[in-house]
Coordinates of C-alpha atoms and ligand atoms in Angstrom, one line a residue:
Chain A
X1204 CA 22.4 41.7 -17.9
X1205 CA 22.2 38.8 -16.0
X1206 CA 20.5 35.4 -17.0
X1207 CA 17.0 34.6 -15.4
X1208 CA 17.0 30.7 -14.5
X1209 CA 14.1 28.7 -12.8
X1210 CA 14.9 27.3 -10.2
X1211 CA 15.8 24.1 -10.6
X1212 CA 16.5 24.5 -14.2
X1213 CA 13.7 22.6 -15.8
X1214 CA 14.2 19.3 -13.7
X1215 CA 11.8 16.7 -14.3
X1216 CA 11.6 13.0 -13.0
X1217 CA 9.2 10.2 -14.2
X1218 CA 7.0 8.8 -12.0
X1219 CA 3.6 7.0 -12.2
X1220 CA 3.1 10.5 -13.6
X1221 CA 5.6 13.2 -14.4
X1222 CA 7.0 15.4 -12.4
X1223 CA 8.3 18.8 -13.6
X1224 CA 10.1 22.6 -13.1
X1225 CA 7.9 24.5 -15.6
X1226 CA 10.8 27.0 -15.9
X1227 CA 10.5 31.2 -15.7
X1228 CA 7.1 32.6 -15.8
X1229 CA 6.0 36.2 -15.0
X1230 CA 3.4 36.3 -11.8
X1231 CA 2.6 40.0 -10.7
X1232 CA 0.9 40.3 -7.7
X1233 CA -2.4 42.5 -7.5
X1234 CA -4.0 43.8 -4.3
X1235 CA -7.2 45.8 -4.2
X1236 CA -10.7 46.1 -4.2
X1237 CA -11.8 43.1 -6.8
X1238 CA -15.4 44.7 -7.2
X1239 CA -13.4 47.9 -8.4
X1240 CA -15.1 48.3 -11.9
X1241 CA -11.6 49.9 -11.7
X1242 CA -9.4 47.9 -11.2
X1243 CA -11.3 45.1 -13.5
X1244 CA -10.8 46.9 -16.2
X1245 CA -7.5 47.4 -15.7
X1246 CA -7.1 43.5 -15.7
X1247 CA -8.8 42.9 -18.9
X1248 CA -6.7 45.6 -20.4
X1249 CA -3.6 44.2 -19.3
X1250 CA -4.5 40.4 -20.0
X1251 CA -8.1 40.1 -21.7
X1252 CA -9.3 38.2 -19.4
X1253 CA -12.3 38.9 -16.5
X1254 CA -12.2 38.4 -12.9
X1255 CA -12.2 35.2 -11.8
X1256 CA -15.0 34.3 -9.5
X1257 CA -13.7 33.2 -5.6
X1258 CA -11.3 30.3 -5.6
X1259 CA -11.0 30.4 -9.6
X1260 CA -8.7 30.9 -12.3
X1261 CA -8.9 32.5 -15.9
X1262 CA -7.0 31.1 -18.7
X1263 CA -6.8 32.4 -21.6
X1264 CA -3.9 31.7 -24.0
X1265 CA -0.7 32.2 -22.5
X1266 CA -2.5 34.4 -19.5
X1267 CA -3.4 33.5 -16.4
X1268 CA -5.6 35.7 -14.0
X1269 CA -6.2 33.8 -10.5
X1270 CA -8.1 34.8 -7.5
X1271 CA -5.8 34.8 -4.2
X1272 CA -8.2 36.3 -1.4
X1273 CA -11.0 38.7 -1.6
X1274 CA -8.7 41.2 -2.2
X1275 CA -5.8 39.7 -4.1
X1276 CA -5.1 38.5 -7.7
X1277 CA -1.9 36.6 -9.3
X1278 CA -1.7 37.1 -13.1
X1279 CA 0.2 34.6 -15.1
X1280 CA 2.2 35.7 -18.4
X1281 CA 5.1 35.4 -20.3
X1282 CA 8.3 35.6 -18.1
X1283 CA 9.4 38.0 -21.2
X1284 CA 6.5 39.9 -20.9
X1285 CA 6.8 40.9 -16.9
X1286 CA 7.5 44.4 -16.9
X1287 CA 5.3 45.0 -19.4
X1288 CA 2.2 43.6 -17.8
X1289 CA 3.3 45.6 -14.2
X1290 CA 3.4 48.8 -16.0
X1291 CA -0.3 48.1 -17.6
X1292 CA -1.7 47.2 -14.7
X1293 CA 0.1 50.4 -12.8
X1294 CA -1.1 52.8 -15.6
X1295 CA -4.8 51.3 -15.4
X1296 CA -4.8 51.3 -11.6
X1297 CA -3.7 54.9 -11.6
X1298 CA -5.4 56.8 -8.4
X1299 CA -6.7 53.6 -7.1
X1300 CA -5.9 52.2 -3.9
X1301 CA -3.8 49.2 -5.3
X1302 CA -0.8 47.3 -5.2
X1303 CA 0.9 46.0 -8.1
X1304 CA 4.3 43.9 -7.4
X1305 CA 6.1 42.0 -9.7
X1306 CA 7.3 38.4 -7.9
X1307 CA 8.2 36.3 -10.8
X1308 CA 11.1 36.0 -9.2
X1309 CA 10.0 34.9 -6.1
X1310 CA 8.2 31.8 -7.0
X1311 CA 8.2 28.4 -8.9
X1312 CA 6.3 26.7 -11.3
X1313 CA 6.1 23.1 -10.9
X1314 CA 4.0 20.6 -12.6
X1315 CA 2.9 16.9 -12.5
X1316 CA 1.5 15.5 -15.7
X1317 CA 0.8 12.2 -17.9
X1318 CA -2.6 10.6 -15.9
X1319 CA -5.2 10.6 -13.5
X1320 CA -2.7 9.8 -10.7
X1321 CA -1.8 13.3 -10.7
X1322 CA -5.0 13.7 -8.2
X1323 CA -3.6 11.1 -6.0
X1324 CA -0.3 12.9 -5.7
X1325 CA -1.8 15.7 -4.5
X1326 CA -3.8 14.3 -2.3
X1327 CA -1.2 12.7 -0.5
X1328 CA 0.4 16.1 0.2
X1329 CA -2.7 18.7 0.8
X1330 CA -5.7 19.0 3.4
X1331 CA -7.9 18.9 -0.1
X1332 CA -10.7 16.9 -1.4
X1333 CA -9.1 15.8 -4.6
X1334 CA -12.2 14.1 -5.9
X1335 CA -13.1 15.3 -9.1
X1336 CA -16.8 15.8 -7.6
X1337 CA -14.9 18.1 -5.5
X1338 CA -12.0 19.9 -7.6
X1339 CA -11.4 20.6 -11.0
X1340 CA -10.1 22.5 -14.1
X1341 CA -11.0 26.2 -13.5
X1342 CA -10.6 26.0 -9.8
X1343 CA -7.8 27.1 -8.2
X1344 CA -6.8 26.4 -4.4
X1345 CA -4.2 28.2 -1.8
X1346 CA -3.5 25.1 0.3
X1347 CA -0.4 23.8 2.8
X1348 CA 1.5 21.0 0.9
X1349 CA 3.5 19.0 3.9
X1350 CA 5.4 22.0 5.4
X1351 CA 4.9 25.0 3.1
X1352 CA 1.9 27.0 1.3
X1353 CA 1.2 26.5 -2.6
X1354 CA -1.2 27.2 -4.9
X1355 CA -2.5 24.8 -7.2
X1356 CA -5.1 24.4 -10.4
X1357 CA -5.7 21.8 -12.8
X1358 CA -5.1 23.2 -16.8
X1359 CA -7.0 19.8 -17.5
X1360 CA -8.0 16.8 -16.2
X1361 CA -4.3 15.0 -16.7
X1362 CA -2.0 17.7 -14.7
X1363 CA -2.1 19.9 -11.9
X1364 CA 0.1 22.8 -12.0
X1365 CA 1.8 24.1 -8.5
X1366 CA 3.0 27.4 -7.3
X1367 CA 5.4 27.8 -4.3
X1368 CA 8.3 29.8 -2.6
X1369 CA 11.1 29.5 -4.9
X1370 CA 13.7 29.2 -2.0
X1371 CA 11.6 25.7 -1.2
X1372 CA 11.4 24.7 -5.0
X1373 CA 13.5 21.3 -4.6
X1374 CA 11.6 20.9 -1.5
X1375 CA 8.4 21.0 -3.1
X1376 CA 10.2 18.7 -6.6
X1377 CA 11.2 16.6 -3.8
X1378 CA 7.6 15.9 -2.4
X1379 CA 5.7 15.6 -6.4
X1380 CA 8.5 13.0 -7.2
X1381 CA 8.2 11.0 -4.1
X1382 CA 4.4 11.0 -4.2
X1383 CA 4.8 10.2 -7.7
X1384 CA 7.0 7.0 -7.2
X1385 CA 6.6 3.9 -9.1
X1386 CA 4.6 1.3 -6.9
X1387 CA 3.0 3.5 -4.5
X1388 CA 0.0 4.4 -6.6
X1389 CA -3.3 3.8 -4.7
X1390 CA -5.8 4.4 -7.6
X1391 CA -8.3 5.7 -5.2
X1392 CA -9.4 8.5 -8.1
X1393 CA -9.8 5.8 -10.8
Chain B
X1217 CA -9.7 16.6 13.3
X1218 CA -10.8 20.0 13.7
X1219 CA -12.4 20.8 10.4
X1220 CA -12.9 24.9 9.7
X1221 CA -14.5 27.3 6.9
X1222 CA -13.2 30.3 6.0
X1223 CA -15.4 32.9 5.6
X1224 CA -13.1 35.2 3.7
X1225 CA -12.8 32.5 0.7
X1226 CA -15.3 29.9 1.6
X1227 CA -12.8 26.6 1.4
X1228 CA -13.1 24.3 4.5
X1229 CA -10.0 22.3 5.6
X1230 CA -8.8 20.8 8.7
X1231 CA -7.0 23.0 10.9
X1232 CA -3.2 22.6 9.2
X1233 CA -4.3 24.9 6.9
X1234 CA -5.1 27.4 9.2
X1235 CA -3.4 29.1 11.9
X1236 CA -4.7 29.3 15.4
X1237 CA -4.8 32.6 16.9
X1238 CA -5.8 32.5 20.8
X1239 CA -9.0 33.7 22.5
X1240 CA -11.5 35.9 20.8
X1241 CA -12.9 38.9 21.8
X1242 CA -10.6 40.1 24.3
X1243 CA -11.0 43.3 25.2
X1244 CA -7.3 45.3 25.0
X1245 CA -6.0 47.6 27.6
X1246 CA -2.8 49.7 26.7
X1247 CA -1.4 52.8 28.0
X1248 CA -3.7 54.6 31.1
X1249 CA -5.3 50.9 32.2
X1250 CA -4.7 49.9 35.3
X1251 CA -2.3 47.3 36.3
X1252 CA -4.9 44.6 37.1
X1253 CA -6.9 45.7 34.0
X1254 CA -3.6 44.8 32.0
X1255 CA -2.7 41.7 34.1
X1256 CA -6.4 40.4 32.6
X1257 CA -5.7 41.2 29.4
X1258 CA -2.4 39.4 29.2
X1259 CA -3.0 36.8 31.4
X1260 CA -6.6 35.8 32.2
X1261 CA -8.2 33.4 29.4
X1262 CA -10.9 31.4 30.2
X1263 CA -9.7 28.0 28.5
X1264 CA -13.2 26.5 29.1
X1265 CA -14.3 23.1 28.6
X1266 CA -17.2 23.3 25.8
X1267 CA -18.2 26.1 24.0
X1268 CA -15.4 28.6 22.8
X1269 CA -14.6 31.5 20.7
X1270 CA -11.2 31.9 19.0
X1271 CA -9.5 33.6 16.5
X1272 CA -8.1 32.1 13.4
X1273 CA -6.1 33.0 10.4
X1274 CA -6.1 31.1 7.0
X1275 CA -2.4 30.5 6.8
X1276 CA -1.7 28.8 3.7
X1277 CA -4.7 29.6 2.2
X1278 CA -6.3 33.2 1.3
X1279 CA -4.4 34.9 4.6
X1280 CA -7.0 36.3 6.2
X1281 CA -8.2 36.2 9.9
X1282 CA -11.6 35.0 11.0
X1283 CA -13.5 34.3 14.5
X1284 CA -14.8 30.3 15.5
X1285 CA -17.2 29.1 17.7
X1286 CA -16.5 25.9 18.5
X1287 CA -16.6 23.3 21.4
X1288 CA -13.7 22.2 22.8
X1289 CA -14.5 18.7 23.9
X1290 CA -15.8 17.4 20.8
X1291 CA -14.0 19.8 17.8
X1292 CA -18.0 20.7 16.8
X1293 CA -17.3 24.0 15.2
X1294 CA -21.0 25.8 15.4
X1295 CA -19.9 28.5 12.8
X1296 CA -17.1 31.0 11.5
X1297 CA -17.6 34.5 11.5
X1298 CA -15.7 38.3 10.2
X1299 CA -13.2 39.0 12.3
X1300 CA -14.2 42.7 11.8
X1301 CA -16.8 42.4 15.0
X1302 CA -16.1 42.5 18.6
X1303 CA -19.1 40.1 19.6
X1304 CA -20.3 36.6 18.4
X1305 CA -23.0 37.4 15.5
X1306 CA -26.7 36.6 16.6
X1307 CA -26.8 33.5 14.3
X1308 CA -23.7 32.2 15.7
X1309 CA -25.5 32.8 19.4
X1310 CA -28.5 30.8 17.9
X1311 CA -26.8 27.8 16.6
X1312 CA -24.9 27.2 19.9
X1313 CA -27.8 27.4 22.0
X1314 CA -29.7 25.1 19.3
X1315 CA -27.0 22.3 20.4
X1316 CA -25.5 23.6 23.7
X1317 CA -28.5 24.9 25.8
X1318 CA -27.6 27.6 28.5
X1319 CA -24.2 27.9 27.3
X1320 CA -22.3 31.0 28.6
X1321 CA -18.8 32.5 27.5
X1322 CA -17.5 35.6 29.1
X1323 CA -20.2 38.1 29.4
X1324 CA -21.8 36.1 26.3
X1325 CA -24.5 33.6 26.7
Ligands
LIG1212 ZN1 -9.6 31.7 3.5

């Protein structure tokens, strides 16, 4: 057996807030009808959670459940606890028209953390209104940040955690570390 | 800045997040057209100056592809609409000709 590692190995740098590799976690992709009585059923079996309403995310403990597109889901567990959560969701989703894929591996969880500043950070690297009017805990958001797509939510009003393309994980560390640098705060969501 | 919504997941962004995807509505000609019928498929766009239609796909956001109305000269998108149609919707119609009177696109007007 080989050893699962993050992909930058739980890096973290301190900025004006922190910036950090979350490490492994599982993500297993879900495609299918969402209005499925189905198919949500087969989600709160596998995590105890319901279905997110558009652009949301469900926390629950250490589970995640977020809505992708009208027809996709990503659901958050323990990296540990992969398999297991593919294979629920499989035998739940048995005879529907559904795609379950586990990409774990295929993505990295970053964080910044430790302020209000994480708002400005992202604001300075996505097309979104990071305003708390605008965005918040419970929302997630599919977005470009500078060259590449990621996902991002806020667990509470201090951090936002980001999802990206592992292969551009030090890209993406790069770009919350830089935004993050000491001096270049603009305060503008004080 | 070209500002859209995306009718698949409702967010609106300026066009980075998006993808655009060329003239809407073209009618497709494959195997038994003729050669001009193909020629005007490939080739002939109308790349007008004012009202338009175009298709556009949610790149980095939920992935999906959608139709806009827009004008050209100014970035006013009139509306977004299912890319699962093969004619601007009626309401789109009406908006445009609530700001662009006697507008015309193809054989739309
Ligand atoms: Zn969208």
């Amino acid at each position: 057996m080989s050893e699962s590692v993050s992909a930058l190995g739980g890096a973290s740098h301190e900025g004006f807030v922190r910036a950090e590799d979350m490490g492994l976690r599982a993500m297993i992709t879900l495609r299918g009808d969402l209005a499925s009585a189905k198919l949500r059923k087969a989600v709160k079996g596998a995590t105890g959670l319901d279905m997110p309403e558009q652009r949301r995310i469900a926390v629950a403990d250490d589970r995640s459940v977020a809505w992708m597109s009208p027809d996709e889901l990503l659901i958050l567990g323990p990296y540990s606890e992969a398999g297991t959560l593919r294979e629920t969701l499989e035998k739940g989703l048995a005879g529907e028209h559904a795609l379950v894929a586990d990409v774990s591996d295929a993505r990295a969880l970053l964080r910044v953390s430790g302020g209000t500043g994480v708002r400005e950070v992202i604001a300075k690297l996505c097309p979104v209104d990071m305003a708390a009017e605008a965005f918040g805990p419970g929302q997630f958001r599919r977005t470009r940040m500078a060259q590449i797509p990621a996902a991002i939510w806020m667990p509470d009003e201090q951090s936002v955690q980001v999802i990206c393309f592992r292969s551009v994980a030090e890209y993406a560390f790069n770009l919350l570390r830089n935004a993050a640098a000491p001096g270049s705060e603009t305060g503008l969501f004080i | 800045m070209l500002i859209l919504t995306c009718p698949c997941c409702g967010v609106t962004a300026e066009e980075t997040e998006f993808h655009g995807g060329g003239e809407a509505h073209i009618k497709r000609y494959g195997p038994g057209s003729s050669d001009d019928e193909f020629h005007g498929y490939l080739f002939e766009k109308v790349n007008p100056k004012g009202v338009h239609f175009e298709r556009w796909r949610h790149a980095n956001g939920c992935g999906k592809w959608f139709h806009a109305a827009r004008c050209t000269v100014t970035l006013e998108v009139f509306g977004t609409y299912s890319a699962q149609t093969t004619e601007p919707p009626q309401d789109i119609k009406d908006k445009i000709s609530a700001k662009r009177p006697g507008w015309s696109w193809r054989e739309f007007a």
